[in-house]
Amino acid sequence: MESRVVANNKLAQKEMDAGKLKVKSKPGSVEIGSTTICNIIPPCVMCGKHLDDDPQGRYTGHLSKELIKVIARDIDRSENISLHGIGEPLTNPALFDVVKYADPEAKIIFNSNGLLMNEAKIDAIIQAKIKQISFSLDAATPEVYRKIRGQDFGKVVGNIRRLKEKRDALGLLYPRIIINMVLMRENLGEIPKFFELAKDLGAGVYLCHMNEGLDFKVESHGWTFQYETQQCYHDPELHDRMVEEAFRLAKEYDLLFSFIGKRRLSEVSPEKPLHPPAGEEVKKEFFCPRPWKTMLIGTEGAVRICCHQKDAVGYLRPRIKLGIGGIIKVLPYQLARKLFYMITGRSFWAVSSIGIMDIWNSTTMRDIRQQMLNHELPEICKSSNRCIYRDRF
């Protein structure tokens, strides 16, 4: 008998192929922002939090236990569940509460800076059967790590090593360990040593470029980081040489390796831009499966279908409990009940929660699916999307 996860994936594909706007399948991939709080203050040099007046982000806090209960109702068929957002997941003491409601076959992962990992957290990670953790290092030496992240390189490497030792001692395959690097001119030369470190840790490697279109300046340990001038396309020769070396070392060391970005920046020119606009024929065929398969949930409950989306398609909401401990404390019961009905149009006790499936089949989502079926860029993408595929698909 096939599992709930497999059955849900098949149903989602079938509904997408049939052009269903209202669906019975649940999101197959769910990214849950477990917190916006980070233990690295000031933030890493390339972190977008430098653009915000509040170093912790506009919404500061952990995913609440009330929202976890709302989310829990509809992730029982999800194949991929990630527990990271714009903060450090290990700062949230309720991080693994979500895991209890997932299918045993679900691949549960998260990104971490690794600095908070101790014996208790290692035990919790193993007990929760986390499938993969990607550790953000961005360097292979203490000097460059301190410049970019401002922290103790030896501490984080030691923490990762302890996780590996505990996992191996128990004879387990998971969690798989990945170390990742956001490429910039300052750390390109670290790539060979980064692969040596991965080999030593028994880890996979993930490399990606910084986002485009941003520019700000950060002073860090006697070094001035300028976002735009640190972009790798300003030194294409070094970039291409180091990336080719990455592919060579991955093969030589037999490491799991993922690279997101353009492999050869030396081929970029005004005639061949990094992100060329799509031709009309490509635009006619535009289609994105995310509205049938993917959901991103912010720490405050905002729901999106794409990490590039600025505006939410809806907001999750736990059941609002009002009574003796709420409005009644300050207003007479009958007056409170009448006033509540006048404001909300709802019965005093009938303030229900808004769950994943309520948003998944909302008018907004159905409109987005219809536009996708028409090979049109949805309105929410046109108005608020920072997607790199915008206008070029």
GROMACS .gro file of N, CA, C and O in nm, residues 126-175:
model
  200
  126ILE      N    1   1.870   1.422   1.641
  126ILE     CA    2   1.868   1.279   1.608
  126ILE      C    3   1.733   1.217   1.643
  126ILE      O    4   1.677   1.139   1.566
  127GLN      N    5   1.678   1.254   1.758
  127GLN     CA    6   1.549   1.200   1.799
  127GLN      C    7   1.438   1.243   1.704
  127GLN      O    8   1.344   1.167   1.677
  128ALA      N    9   1.448   1.366   1.651
  128ALA     CA   10   1.346   1.418   1.559
  128ALA      C   11   1.361   1.360   1.419
  128ALA      O   12   1.278   1.388   1.332
  129LYS      N   13   1.466   1.282   1.396
  129LYS     CA   14   1.491   1.219   1.267
  129LYS      C   15   1.501   1.320   1.153
  129LYS      O   16   1.445   1.302   1.045
  130ILE      N   17   1.573   1.429   1.182
  130ILE     CA   18   1.600   1.530   1.079
  130ILE      C   19   1.684   1.465   0.970
  130ILE      O   20   1.784   1.399   0.997
  131LYS      N   21   1.644   1.486   0.846
  131LYS     CA   22   1.712   1.419   0.734
  131LYS      C   23   1.838   1.493   0.688
  131LYS      O   24   1.933   1.432   0.640
  132GLN      N   25   1.837   1.626   0.701
  132GLN     CA   26   1.953   1.701   0.650
  132GLN      C   27   1.965   1.836   0.720
  132GLN      O   28   1.865   1.903   0.745
  133ILE      N   29   2.089   1.873   0.750
  133ILE     CA   30   2.118   2.008   0.801
  133ILE      C   31   2.227   2.067   0.715
  133ILE      O   32   2.331   2.005   0.692
  134SER      N   33   2.202   2.188   0.665
  134SER     CA   34   2.301   2.260   0.586
  134SER      C   35   2.360   2.371   0.672
  134SER      O   36   2.288   2.461   0.715
  135PHE      N   37   2.489   2.362   0.699
  135PHE     CA   38   2.555   2.459   0.786
  135PHE      C   39   2.616   2.572   0.703
  135PHE      O   40   2.694   2.547   0.611
  136SER      N   41   2.579   2.692   0.737
  136SER     CA   42   2.628   2.811   0.664
  136SER      C   43   2.763   2.852   0.720
  136SER      O   44   2.773   2.903   0.831
  137LEU      N   45   2.868   2.829   0.642
  137LEU     CA   46   3.004   2.862   0.684
  137LEU      C   47   3.062   2.978   0.603
  137LEU      O   48   3.127   3.066   0.658
  138ASP      N   49   3.047   2.973   0.471
  138ASP     CA   50   3.093   3.079   0.381
  138ASP      C   51   3.244   3.099   0.381
  138ASP      O   52   3.294   3.195   0.323
  139ALA      N   53   3.317   3.009   0.445
  139ALA     CA   54   3.463   3.021   0.450
  139ALA      C   55   3.523   2.889   0.492
  139ALA      O   56   3.453   2.800   0.542
  140ALA      N   57   3.654   2.877   0.473
  140ALA     CA   58   3.725   2.755   0.512
  140ALA      C   59   3.841   2.785   0.607
  140ALA      O   60   3.913   2.693   0.648
  141THR      N   61   3.858   2.912   0.642
  141THR     CA   62   3.964   2.951   0.735
  141THR      C   63   3.906   3.046   0.840
  141THR      O   64   3.808   3.118   0.814
  142PRO      N   65   3.965   3.049   0.960
  142PRO     CA   66   3.914   3.138   1.066
  142PRO      C   67   3.914   3.285   1.027
  142PRO      O   68   3.823   3.359   1.065
  143GLU      N   69   4.016   3.326   0.950
  143GLU     CA   70   4.028   3.468   0.915
  143GLU      C   71   3.912   3.515   0.828
  143GLU      O   72   3.848   3.618   0.855
  144VAL      N   73   3.883   3.441   0.722
  144VAL     CA   74   3.776   3.481   0.631
  144VAL      C   75   3.640   3.461   0.697
  144VAL      O   76   3.549   3.542   0.679
  145TYR      N   77   3.626   3.356   0.777
  145TYR     CA   78   3.501   3.331   0.849
  145TYR      C   79   3.469   3.448   0.943
  145TYR      O   80   3.355   3.493   0.952
  146ARG      N   81   3.571   3.498   1.013
  146ARG     CA   82   3.548   3.610   1.105
  146ARG      C   83   3.509   3.736   1.028
  146ARG      O   84   3.424   3.813   1.073
  147LYS      N   85   3.570   3.758   0.913
  147LYS     CA   86   3.533   3.873   0.831
  147LYS      C   87   3.386   3.868   0.792
  147LYS      O   88   3.314   3.968   0.801
  148ILE      N   89   3.343   3.753   0.743
  148ILE     CA   90   3.208   3.741   0.688
  148ILE      C   91   3.103   3.721   0.796
  148ILE      O   92   2.995   3.781   0.792
  149ARG      N   93   3.135   3.637   0.897
  149ARG     CA   94   3.035   3.599   0.997
  149ARG      C   95   3.066   3.651   1.137
  149ARG      O   96   2.980   3.645   1.226
  150GLY      N   97   3.188   3.697   1.159
  150GLY     CA   98   3.222   3.759   1.287
  150GLY      C   99   3.225   3.665   1.405
  150GLY      O  100   3.215   3.709   1.520
  151GLN      N  101   3.238   3.535   1.382
  151GLN     CA  102   3.228   3.437   1.490
  151GLN      C  103   3.351   3.346   1.495
  151GLN      O  104   3.448   3.363   1.422
  152ASP      N  105   3.345   3.248   1.585
  152ASP     CA  106   3.455   3.155   1.610
  152ASP      C  107   3.444   3.034   1.516
  152ASP      O  108   3.357   2.949   1.534
  153PHE      N  109   3.533   3.026   1.419
  153PHE     CA  110   3.531   2.919   1.320
  153PHE      C  111   3.553   2.783   1.385
  153PHE      O  112   3.486   2.683   1.352
  154GLY      N  113   3.648   2.776   1.478
  154GLY     CA  114   3.678   2.650   1.544
  154GLY      C  115   3.559   2.595   1.620
  154GLY      O  116   3.537   2.473   1.624
  155LYS      N  117   3.479   2.683   1.678
  155LYS     CA  118   3.362   2.638   1.755
  155LYS      C  119   3.260   2.572   1.665
  155LYS      O  120   3.210   2.462   1.696
  156VAL      N  121   3.227   2.634   1.553
  156VAL     CA  122   3.124   2.578   1.466
  156VAL      C  123   3.171   2.447   1.401
  156VAL      O  124   3.095   2.351   1.391
  157VAL      N  125   3.297   2.441   1.360
  157VAL     CA  126   3.349   2.317   1.301
  157VAL      C  127   3.348   2.205   1.405
  157VAL      O  128   3.312   2.091   1.376
  158GLY      N  129   3.382   2.239   1.530
  158GLY     CA  130   3.378   2.141   1.637
  158GLY      C  131   3.238   2.090   1.663
  158GLY      O  132   3.217   1.970   1.687
  159ASN      N  133   3.140   2.179   1.658
  159ASN     CA  134   3.000   2.140   1.677
  159ASN      C  135   2.953   2.043   1.568
  159ASN      O  136   2.884   1.945   1.594
  160ILE      N  137   2.990   2.075   1.442
  160ILE     CA  138   2.952   1.987   1.330
  160ILE      C  139   3.018   1.851   1.346
  160ILE      O  140   2.955   1.746   1.323
  161ARG      N  141   3.142   1.851   1.389
  161ARG     CA  142   3.215   1.725   1.406
  161ARG      C  143   3.149   1.638   1.515
  161ARG      O  144   3.139   1.516   1.501
  162ARG      N  145   3.103   1.703   1.623
  162ARG     CA  146   3.037   1.627   1.730
  162ARG      C  147   2.906   1.566   1.682
  162ARG      O  148   2.870   1.454   1.721
  163LEU      N  149   2.832   1.640   1.599
  163LEU     CA  150   2.709   1.585   1.542
  163LEU      C  151   2.740   1.461   1.458
  163LEU      O  152   2.672   1.358   1.468
  164LYS      N  153   2.843   1.471   1.375
  164LYS     CA  154   2.883   1.358   1.290
  164LYS      C  155   2.924   1.238   1.375
  164LYS      O  156   2.884   1.124   1.348
  165GLU      N  157   3.001   1.263   1.479
  165GLU     CA  158   3.048   1.153   1.563
  165GLU      C  159   2.933   1.084   1.633
  165GLU      O  160   2.930   0.960   1.644
  166LYS      N  161   2.836   1.162   1.682
  166LYS     CA  162   2.721   1.104   1.752
  166LYS      C  163   2.634   1.023   1.654
  166LYS      O  164   2.591   0.911   1.685
  167ARG      N  165   2.612   1.078   1.537
  167ARG     CA  166   2.534   1.008   1.434
  167ARG      C  167   2.601   0.876   1.396
  167ARG      O  168   2.537   0.771   1.391
  168ASP      N  169   2.732   0.883   1.370
  168ASP     CA  170   2.804   0.764   1.327
  168ASP      C  171   2.810   0.658   1.438
  168ASP      O  172   2.802   0.538   1.411
  169ALA      N  173   2.825   0.703   1.563
  169ALA     CA  174   2.833   0.610   1.674
  169ALA      C  175   2.702   0.531   1.690
  169ALA      O  176   2.703   0.416   1.736
  170LEU      N  177   2.591   0.593   1.650
  170LEU     CA  178   2.461   0.528   1.658
  170LEU      C  179   2.430   0.446   1.533
  170LEU      O  180   2.324   0.383   1.524
  171GLY      N  181   2.522   0.449   1.437
  171GLY     CA  182   2.502   0.372   1.315
  171GLY      C  183   2.393   0.428   1.226
  171GLY      O  184   2.328   0.352   1.152
  172LEU      N  185   2.373   0.559   1.229
  172LEU     CA  186   2.266   0.624   1.153
  172LEU      C  187   2.320   0.687   1.024
  172LEU      O  188   2.437   0.725   1.016
  173LEU      N  189   2.232   0.699   0.926
  173LEU     CA  190   2.268   0.765   0.801
  173LEU      C  191   2.232   0.913   0.805
  173LEU      O  192   2.285   0.993   0.728
  174TYR      N  193   2.139   0.950   0.894
  174TYR     CA  194   2.090   1.087   0.901
  174TYR      C  195   2.110   1.145   1.040
  174TYR      O  196   2.115   1.070   1.137
  175PRO      N  197   2.123   1.280   1.048
  175PRO     CA  198   2.106   1.375   0.937
  175PRO      C  199   2.227   1.381   0.845
  175PRO      O  200   2.340   1.370   0.890
   0.00000   0.00000   0.00000
